[in-house]
Short mmCIF file of C-alpha atoms in Angstrom, two decimals:
data_model
loop_
_atom_site.label_atom_id
_atom_site.label_comp_id
_atom_site.label_asym_id
_atom_site.label_seq_id
_atom_site.Cartn_x
_atom_site.Cartn_y
_atom_site.Cartn_z
CA UNK I 274 2.24 -20.51 -1.48
CA UNK I 275 4.86 -21.65 1.04
CA UNK I 276 5.56 -19.47 4.07
CA UNK I 277 8.81 -19.70 6.03
CA UNK I 278 9.39 -17.54 9.12
CA UNK I 279 12.88 -16.89 10.47
CA UNK I 280 14.83 -14.31 12.48
CA UNK I 281 17.49 -11.81 11.48
CA UNK I 282 20.67 -11.36 13.51
CA UNK I 283 19.16 -8.58 15.62
CA UNK I 284 15.99 -10.54 16.41
CA UNK I 285 13.64 -9.01 13.84
CA UNK I 286 11.22 -11.35 12.10
CA UNK I 287 11.65 -12.15 8.39
CA UNK I 288 9.14 -14.18 6.36
CA UNK I 289 9.73 -15.76 2.94
CA UNK I 290 6.71 -16.29 0.66
CA UNK I 291 7.50 -18.77 -2.12
CA UNK I 292 5.62 -19.94 -5.19
CA UNK I 293 7.07 -23.46 -4.92
CA UNK I 294 6.10 -25.65 -1.98
CA UNK I 295 9.45 -27.47 -2.02
CA UNK I 296 11.59 -24.33 -1.55
CA UNK I 297 13.93 -24.56 1.47
CA UNK I 298 14.83 -21.37 3.35
CA UNK I 299 17.55 -22.06 5.91
CA UNK I 300 20.09 -19.29 5.23
CA UNK I 301 21.37 -17.59 8.39
CA UNK I 302 21.87 -13.83 8.79
CA UNK I 303 25.67 -13.58 9.22
CA UNK I 304 25.79 -9.85 9.95
CA UNK I 305 27.10 -8.74 13.39
CA UNK I 306 23.98 -6.74 14.24
CA UNK I 307 23.07 -5.52 17.70
CA UNK I 308 19.47 -5.49 18.87
CA UNK I 309 17.45 -2.71 17.25
CA UNK I 310 16.72 0.22 19.55
CA UNK I 311 13.77 2.42 18.62
CA UNK I 312 12.38 5.63 20.09
CA UNK I 313 8.94 5.52 18.49
CA UNK I 314 6.24 7.39 20.39
CA UNK I 315 2.65 8.22 19.42
CA UNK I 316 1.37 11.63 20.53
CA UNK I 317 -2.24 12.77 20.23
CA UNK I 318 -2.95 16.28 18.97
CA UNK I 319 -5.54 17.84 21.34
CA UNK I 320 -6.75 20.35 18.73
CA UNK I 321 -7.20 18.04 15.75
CA UNK I 322 -7.80 14.79 17.61
CA UNK I 323 -5.35 12.89 15.40
CA UNK I 324 -2.07 11.19 16.25
CA UNK I 325 1.55 11.83 15.29
CA UNK I 326 4.35 9.26 15.45
CA UNK I 327 7.62 10.73 16.74
CA UNK I 328 10.54 8.51 15.69
CA UNK I 329 13.89 10.29 15.91
CA UNK I 330 15.89 7.10 15.31
CA UNK I 331 14.76 7.20 11.67
CA UNK I 332 17.17 10.06 10.97
CA UNK I 333 19.90 7.45 10.57
CA UNK I 334 18.09 5.17 8.10
CA UNK I 335 19.69 4.04 4.84
CA UNK I 336 19.47 6.79 2.22
CA UNK I 337 19.85 6.20 -1.54
CA UNK I 338 22.60 3.55 -1.42
CA UNK I 339 24.28 2.49 -4.69
CA UNK I 340 22.71 -0.53 -6.37
CA UNK I 341 25.53 -2.85 -5.32
CA UNK I 342 24.87 -1.97 -1.66
CA UNK I 343 21.07 -2.29 -1.76
CA UNK I 344 19.84 -3.81 1.53
CA UNK I 345 16.79 -5.33 -0.19
CA UNK I 346 18.67 -7.42 -2.74
CA UNK I 347 19.48 -11.02 -1.81
CA UNK I 348 22.77 -11.64 -0.03
CA UNK I 349 25.60 -12.71 -2.34
CA UNK I 350 28.93 -14.02 -1.10
CA UNK I 351 30.30 -11.54 1.43
CA UNK I 352 27.82 -8.83 0.46
CA UNK I 353 25.24 -9.30 3.20
CA UNK I 354 21.82 -7.66 3.10
CA UNK I 355 18.54 -7.72 5.01
CA UNK I 356 17.68 -10.93 3.14
CA UNK I 357 20.07 -13.76 4.13
CA UNK I 358 19.20 -16.05 1.22
CA UNK I 359 20.72 -15.75 -2.27
CA UNK I 360 17.28 -15.53 -3.93
CA UNK I 361 13.64 -14.99 -3.04
CA UNK I 362 10.15 -14.60 -4.49
CA UNK I 363 8.55 -12.27 -1.93
CA UNK I 364 9.99 -11.33 1.46
CA UNK I 365 8.52 -9.44 4.41
CA UNK I 366 10.56 -8.32 7.40
CA UNK I 367 10.35 -5.95 10.35
CA UNK I 368 11.66 -2.52 9.42
CA UNK I 369 15.04 -1.76 10.97
CA UNK I 370 14.03 1.90 11.24
CA UNK I 371 10.32 1.69 12.10
CA UNK I 372 7.98 4.65 12.52
CA UNK I 373 5.90 2.48 14.88
CA UNK I 374 7.20 -0.15 17.27
CA UNK I 375 6.27 -2.02 20.45
CA UNK I 376 3.13 -0.62 22.08
CA UNK I 377 3.01 1.97 19.28
CA UNK I 378 2.42 -0.63 16.56
CA UNK I 379 4.70 -2.23 13.98
CA UNK I 380 6.24 -1.48 10.58
CA UNK I 381 7.25 -4.04 7.98
CA UNK I 382 8.96 -3.96 4.57
CA UNK I 383 7.58 -6.00 1.66
CA UNK I 384 10.05 -6.86 -1.13
CA UNK I 385 8.06 -7.68 -4.27
CA UNK I 386 10.90 -9.33 -6.20
CA UNK I 387 14.63 -9.98 -5.94
CA UNK I 388 15.16 -8.12 -9.25
CA UNK I 389 16.56 -4.73 -8.26
CA UNK I 390 15.77 -3.10 -11.61
CA UNK I 391 12.15 -4.25 -11.88
CA UNK I 392 8.94 -2.57 -10.74
CA UNK I 393 5.62 -3.97 -9.58
CA UNK I 394 4.30 -3.50 -13.12
CA UNK I 395 7.02 -5.87 -14.38
CA UNK I 396 5.78 -8.77 -12.26
CA UNK I 397 3.97 -11.72 -13.77
CA UNK I 398 0.39 -12.37 -12.71
CA UNK I 399 1.64 -15.29 -10.62
CA UNK I 400 4.17 -13.07 -8.83
CA UNK I 401 1.61 -10.30 -8.25
CA UNK I 402 -0.77 -12.90 -6.84
CA UNK I 403 1.92 -13.97 -4.39
CA UNK I 404 2.29 -10.36 -3.22
CA UNK I 405 -1.47 -10.26 -2.65
CA UNK I 406 -1.15 -13.47 -0.60
CA UNK I 407 1.63 -11.87 1.45
CA UNK I 408 -0.41 -8.69 2.07
CA UNK I 409 -3.34 -10.85 3.17
CA UNK I 410 -1.27 -13.03 5.46
CA UNK I 411 0.43 -10.06 7.10
CA UNK I 412 -2.93 -8.35 7.61
CA UNK I 413 -4.14 -11.45 9.41
CA UNK I 414 -0.99 -11.86 11.52
CA UNK I 415 -0.68 -8.20 12.51
CA UNK I 416 -4.37 -7.86 13.35
CA UNK I 417 -3.85 -10.30 16.23
CA UNK I 418 -1.18 -8.18 17.93
CA UNK I 419 -2.67 -6.56 21.05
CA UNK I 420 -1.33 -3.11 20.12
CA UNK I 421 -2.75 -3.08 16.58
CA UNK I 422 -6.08 -1.57 15.54
CA UNK I 423 -5.59 -1.01 11.79
CA UNK I 424 -3.33 -2.54 9.11
CA UNK I 425 -2.21 -0.44 6.14
CA UNK I 426 -0.42 -2.01 3.14
CA UNK I 427 1.06 0.46 0.68
CA UNK I 428 3.74 1.17 -1.91
CA UNK I 429 5.65 4.42 -2.41
CA UNK I 430 7.25 4.44 -5.86
CA UNK I 431 9.74 7.01 -7.14
CA UNK I 432 12.23 9.50 -5.74
CA UNK I 433 9.64 12.27 -6.17
CA UNK I 434 7.49 10.52 -3.58
CA UNK I 435 10.43 10.37 -1.15
CA UNK I 436 11.53 6.78 -1.69
CA UNK I 437 15.07 6.25 -0.36
CA UNK I 438 15.61 2.68 -1.64
CA UNK I 439 15.25 2.01 -5.37
CA UNK I 440 14.49 -1.70 -5.03
CA UNK I 441 10.81 -2.55 -5.77
CA UNK I 442 9.20 -2.75 -2.36
CA UNK I 443 6.29 -1.59 -0.24
CA UNK I 444 5.53 -1.27 3.43
CA UNK I 445 2.95 -2.29 5.99
CA UNK I 446 2.06 -0.08 8.94
CA UNK I 447 0.14 -1.62 11.83
CA UNK I 448 -1.35 1.30 13.75
CA UNK I 449 -2.47 1.27 17.40
CA UNK I 450 -5.41 3.50 16.45
CA UNK I 451 -7.89 4.08 13.63
CA UNK I 452 -6.30 6.46 11.15
CA UNK I 453 -7.93 9.87 10.52
CA UNK I 454 -8.68 9.06 6.88
CA UNK I 455 -10.50 5.88 7.79
CA UNK I 456 -12.35 7.59 10.64
CA UNK I 457 -13.68 10.19 8.20
CA UNK I 458 -14.94 7.49 5.85
CA UNK I 459 -16.64 5.64 8.70
CA UNK I 460 -18.37 8.81 9.89
CA UNK I 461 -19.57 9.53 6.35
CA UNK I 462 -20.78 5.95 6.03
CA UNK I 463 -22.71 6.24 9.31
CA UNK I 464 -24.31 9.53 8.27
CA UNK I 465 -25.27 8.15 4.84
CA UNK I 466 -26.73 5.00 6.36
CA UNK I 467 -28.91 7.02 8.72
CA UNK I 468 -29.99 9.53 6.07
CA UNK I 469 -30.98 6.85 3.54
CA UNK I 470 -32.60 4.36 5.85
CA UNK I 471 -29.79 1.83 5.69
CA UNK I 472 -28.06 2.22 2.30
CA UNK I 473 -24.33 1.48 2.26
CA UNK I 474 -22.25 4.49 1.21
CA UNK I 475 -19.52 2.48 -0.54
CA UNK I 476 -22.07 0.49 -2.53
CA UNK I 477 -23.76 3.72 -3.57
CA UNK I 478 -20.48 5.32 -4.69
CA UNK I 479 -19.43 2.25 -6.67
CA UNK I 480 -22.83 1.97 -8.32
CA UNK I 481 -22.84 5.63 -9.37
CA UNK I 482 -19.30 5.47 -10.74
CA UNK I 483 -19.96 2.30 -12.75
CA UNK I 484 -22.91 4.06 -14.38
CA UNK I 485 -20.85 7.15 -15.24
CA UNK I 486 -18.00 8.36 -17.44
CA UNK I 487 -15.03 7.97 -15.11
CA UNK I 488 -14.61 4.18 -15.30
CA UNK I 489 -11.04 3.30 -16.34
CA UNK I 490 -11.39 -0.46 -16.61
CA UNK I 491 -13.75 -3.14 -15.36
CA UNK I 492 -13.46 -6.87 -14.87
CA UNK I 493 -15.90 -9.46 -13.65
CA UNK I 494 -14.87 -8.99 -10.02
CA UNK I 495 -13.05 -5.62 -9.88
CA UNK I 496 -13.78 -2.09 -11.08
CA UNK I 497 -11.39 0.88 -11.37
CA UNK I 498 -12.52 4.49 -11.71
CA UNK I 499 -11.38 8.06 -11.19
CA UNK I 500 -13.54 9.39 -8.33
CA UNK I 501 -15.89 12.34 -8.82
CA UNK I 502 -13.92 14.48 -6.35
CA UNK I 503 -10.40 13.19 -7.07
CA UNK I 504 -7.80 14.99 -4.98
CA UNK I 505 -4.82 14.19 -7.21
CA UNK I 506 -4.20 14.86 -10.94
CA UNK I 507 -4.38 11.15 -11.78
CA UNK I 508 -6.12 9.13 -9.08
CA UNK I 509 -7.82 5.75 -9.47
CA UNK I 510 -9.83 3.77 -6.94
CA UNK I 511 -9.98 0.00 -7.38
CA UNK I 512 -12.89 -1.84 -5.73
CA UNK I 513 -13.91 -5.48 -5.58
CA UNK I 514 -17.50 -5.62 -6.82
CA UNK I 515 -18.49 -7.74 -3.84
CA UNK I 516 -18.03 -5.57 -0.75
CA UNK I 517 -15.64 -6.97 1.86
CA UNK I 518 -14.02 -5.15 4.82
CA UNK I 519 -10.44 -6.27 4.24
CA UNK I 520 -8.10 -8.41 2.17
CA UNK I 521 -9.03 -11.50 4.15
CA UNK I 522 -12.58 -11.25 2.82
CA UNK I 523 -11.69 -11.62 -0.87
CA UNK I 524 -12.94 -14.83 -2.44
CA UNK I 525 -10.87 -16.97 -4.79
CA UNK I 526 -12.39 -15.47 -7.94
CA UNK I 527 -11.52 -11.91 -6.87
CA UNK I 528 -8.02 -12.97 -5.82
CA UNK I 529 -7.43 -14.61 -9.19
CA UNK I 530 -8.57 -11.59 -11.20
CA UNK I 531 -6.80 -8.95 -9.10
CA UNK I 532 -3.31 -9.33 -10.65
CA UNK I 533 -4.72 -8.94 -14.17
CA UNK I 534 -6.54 -5.71 -13.33
CA UNK I 535 -3.91 -4.18 -11.06
CA UNK I 536 -0.96 -4.83 -13.36
CA UNK I 537 -2.86 -3.25 -16.24
CA UNK I 538 -3.56 -0.17 -14.10
CA UNK I 539 0.11 0.21 -13.16
CA UNK I 540 1.22 -0.18 -16.78
CA UNK I 541 -1.25 2.49 -17.85
CA UNK I 542 0.12 4.82 -15.18
CA UNK I 543 3.56 4.46 -16.75
CA UNK I 544 2.12 5.51 -20.12
CA UNK I 545 0.09 8.53 -18.99
CA UNK I 546 2.72 11.12 -19.86
CA UNK I 547 3.99 9.57 -23.09
CA UNK I 548 6.80 7.38 -24.34
CA UNK I 549 10.27 8.36 -23.13
CA UNK I 550 9.05 9.92 -19.89
CA UNK I 551 10.60 8.74 -16.59
CA UNK I 552 8.60 6.10 -14.69
CA UNK I 553 5.51 7.64 -13.11
CA UNK I 554 5.90 8.19 -9.36
CA UNK I 555 2.90 6.92 -7.42
CA UNK I 556 1.43 5.85 -4.11
CA UNK I 557 -0.69 2.70 -3.96
CA UNK I 558 -2.67 2.42 -0.72
CA UNK I 559 -4.98 -0.32 0.54
CA UNK I 560 -7.90 0.93 2.64
CA UNK I 561 -9.05 -1.75 5.08
CA UNK I 562 -11.53 -1.66 7.95
CA UNK I 563 -10.05 -1.31 11.44
CA UNK I 564 -10.18 -4.37 13.66
CA UNK I 565 -12.46 -4.25 16.69
CA UNK I 566 -16.00 -3.15 17.41
CA UNK I 567 -15.75 0.46 16.15
CA UNK I 568 -17.46 1.86 19.24
CA UNK I 569 -16.58 5.42 18.21
CA UNK I 570 -18.62 5.15 14.99
CA UNK I 571 -22.23 4.67 15.98
CA UNK I 572 -24.38 2.92 13.43
CA UNK I 573 -21.66 1.17 11.40
CA UNK I 574 -19.52 -1.91 11.85
CA UNK I 575 -16.61 -3.53 10.02
CA UNK I 576 -18.91 -5.07 7.43
CA UNK I 577 -20.12 -1.60 6.41
CA UNK I 578 -16.61 -0.67 5.24
CA UNK I 579 -15.44 -1.52 1.73
CA UNK I 580 -11.92 -2.67 0.99
CA UNK I 581 -10.42 -0.64 -1.85
CA UNK I 582 -7.09 0.38 -3.29
CA UNK I 583 -6.23 4.00 -4.04
CA UNK I 584 -3.58 4.63 -6.71
CA UNK I 585 -2.39 8.15 -7.48
CA UNK I 586 0.55 10.11 -8.82
CA UNK I 587 1.85 13.50 -7.75
CA UNK I 588 2.92 14.28 -11.33
CA UNK I 589 0.32 16.56 -12.94
CA UNK I 590 1.86 16.80 -16.41
CA UNK I 591 5.16 16.05 -18.12
CA UNK I 592 8.01 17.38 -15.97
CA UNK I 593 5.72 19.01 -13.39
CA UNK I 594 4.67 17.84 -9.94
CA UNK I 595 1.61 18.59 -7.84
CA UNK I 596 2.87 20.23 -4.64
CA UNK I 597 0.82 20.40 -1.47
CA UNK I 598 1.07 24.11 -0.84
CA UNK I 599 -0.97 26.53 1.29
CA UNK I 600 -4.54 25.34 0.76
CA UNK I 601 -3.69 21.64 0.81
CA UNK I 602 -1.12 21.63 3.62
CA UNK I 603 -2.59 24.44 5.69
CA UNK I 604 -6.32 23.77 5.33
CA UNK I 605 -6.48 20.25 3.83
CA UNK I 606 -8.48 21.62 0.90
CA UNK I 607 -7.16 20.10 -2.33
CA UNK I 608 -7.12 21.91 -5.66
CA UNK I 609 -6.94 19.56 -8.64
CA UNK I 610 -5.58 20.88 -11.97
CA UNK I 611 -6.81 17.88 -13.99
CA UNK I 612 -10.59 17.31 -14.29
CA UNK I 613 -11.38 13.74 -13.16
CA UNK I 614 -13.30 13.08 -16.39
CA UNK I 615 -10.24 14.03 -18.45
CA UNK I 616 -7.97 11.89 -16.26
CA UNK I 617 -10.25 8.87 -16.76
CA UNK I 618 -10.32 9.46 -20.51
CA UNK I 619 -6.53 9.62 -20.64
CA UNK I 620 -6.19 6.39 -18.66
CA UNK I 621 -8.55 4.67 -21.09
CA UNK I 622 -6.59 6.01 -24.08
CA UNK I 623 -3.31 4.44 -22.92
CA UNK I 624 -4.73 0.92 -22.71
CA UNK I 625 -2.29 -1.70 -23.91
#
């Protein structure tokens, strides 16, 4: 992998990740952009103890542009985009309309390919491996920013999810706090460790799932399963078999196998609802340990956390979506219409 860092016309950082070491990236952003002004602010809810990002400047962000005006395609002639060069393998740049900025963290966009009509599932194993390298590098870089406590790499795919740009891309949020979801997992891990005399919760969950009926696919270094208490109709958790706290901890064997397993999972997701159905909308989310000493979680440290990827769709059956209504949105109590065992069986049935 070759990494080339440059700056856009308004001062935002852009990084090219290339498969070839001899690739030259010297294109200049020719757009007449003024410096980006953001209004991002993090407010803490005194009742729930969580945080909300208030970012009113995002109201003006790009919304469903036509394909020939896509800001994530390479620049071509006088059609100038966020990527100054005429081609790229993988690109990461600071979001022009960030939810988090400055002392409130940072938001980046990850473009998986220059092909506007592709999806992550269309990538080759080599290309998917490069995306993994980019996620890992950004996690490392962002973790050293003084305002950042947790790094979250994710992909929203599909208009049903709320995606406003059709180009295959993901995002990275660098939070100035530990997110509520991660805090819950750390508290559960601490309680389990104390109750069992030192057993790791993530290891226990993975061991139980591998011995059960909800395994979707398994490699030498990775395992994918539908969890016992899945919140979503089709939800898969992908774990490295050797526990590590973050992407930086993956060894070469796990990094090599990841594209094979992950691409197969994504392709199965597109076949869940049958041939001829629209592409399956999904969210793919990396769960990584926060950086720091975790003083608020007595009894556990970073090494007690297990890196894993959560992949789920909000489509519950052909032509029908799972909406977060009263119980889910009001009380955070999910009701799942698809038994996890049936979901796992279906995901095994659609193997290529």
